[in-house]
């Protein structure tokens, strides 16, 4: 009997340790797992690139939550801030005061802000949401500052907006590249996973491709020339 009670006690402790009080979602209501990576892309000339996450308290009681940022890999010369209840300067790495997450309320949002300062590159920042005297959950945001053209190399290469957008089954994209480089269109999901890669055999034309095999959500498609991303646009898939 004592062995049964001891086993039951260990099981209960284990369940309490593994239980998660907070959940995260994209603003398109795609659920994120603890430690997932979200991609946010923009131009080097942009004032800022923003990554947003919704944080949900799934417990039965209100919780006080602080946010911490950890710079994993930062492009020199760039700047980053975050907003959690209030917006803080670049030198703030821990929100000074917690915000109260009401049980079941989905309105509490977080935003990370990245100023590329006309510098190309990718910075990675980890954001941790910590319940006071409780558990934590975190998300990595990769801020990609990419060329929208390669005019500096005297090229004139471009891709159009997708049609239709949102898309259900098929998507068409116009493209125009200045020479027969190793050119392709790459489709990534919001986590950065490469879903499709489509080779471009001509210098200009229309490429059509099927997206019925991809789940509903937000995707990014990029024009790649000789392994370098030169322009990225957003594609929404809705089934």
Short mmCIF file of C-alpha atoms in Angstrom, two decimals, residues 13 15 17 25 27 42 51 56 58 83 87 94 100 104 107 110 114 154 158 160-161 164 166 211-212 216 226 229 239:
data_model
loop_
_atom_site.label_atom_id
_atom_site.label_comp_id
_atom_site.label_asym_id
_atom_site.label_seq_id
_atom_site.Cartn_x
_atom_site.Cartn_y
_atom_site.Cartn_z
CA UNK A 13 4.59 15.79 -8.57
CA UNK A 15 2.38 16.16 -13.55
CA UNK A 17 6.28 19.93 -12.87
CA UNK A 25 0.04 31.91 -30.48
CA UNK A 27 -1.54 36.81 -34.28
CA UNK A 42 11.71 43.27 -43.75
CA UNK A 51 7.60 40.21 -34.42
CA UNK A 56 -2.46 33.09 -23.10
CA UNK A 58 -4.65 28.73 -19.53
CA UNK A 83 6.81 45.89 -25.62
CA UNK A 87 7.42 49.62 -24.48
CA UNK A 94 13.69 42.47 -18.11
CA UNK A 100 -1.51 40.57 -15.02
CA UNK A 104 -8.47 32.70 -20.44
CA UNK A 107 -5.89 39.97 -25.60
CA UNK A 110 3.87 40.90 -27.01
CA UNK A 114 14.09 45.43 -34.52
CA UNK A 154 23.18 46.75 -61.69
CA UNK A 158 11.85 41.24 -59.11
CA UNK A 160 5.25 40.21 -58.07
CA UNK A 161 2.64 39.90 -55.37
CA UNK A 164 -4.67 35.06 -55.46
CA UNK A 166 -5.11 34.49 -49.75
CA UNK A 211 -0.34 24.95 -52.33
CA UNK A 212 -3.19 22.55 -51.55
CA UNK A 216 -3.58 27.15 -43.73
CA UNK A 226 22.87 32.32 -56.69
CA UNK A 229 17.67 36.14 -51.09
CA UNK A 239 -8.37 26.19 -47.07
#
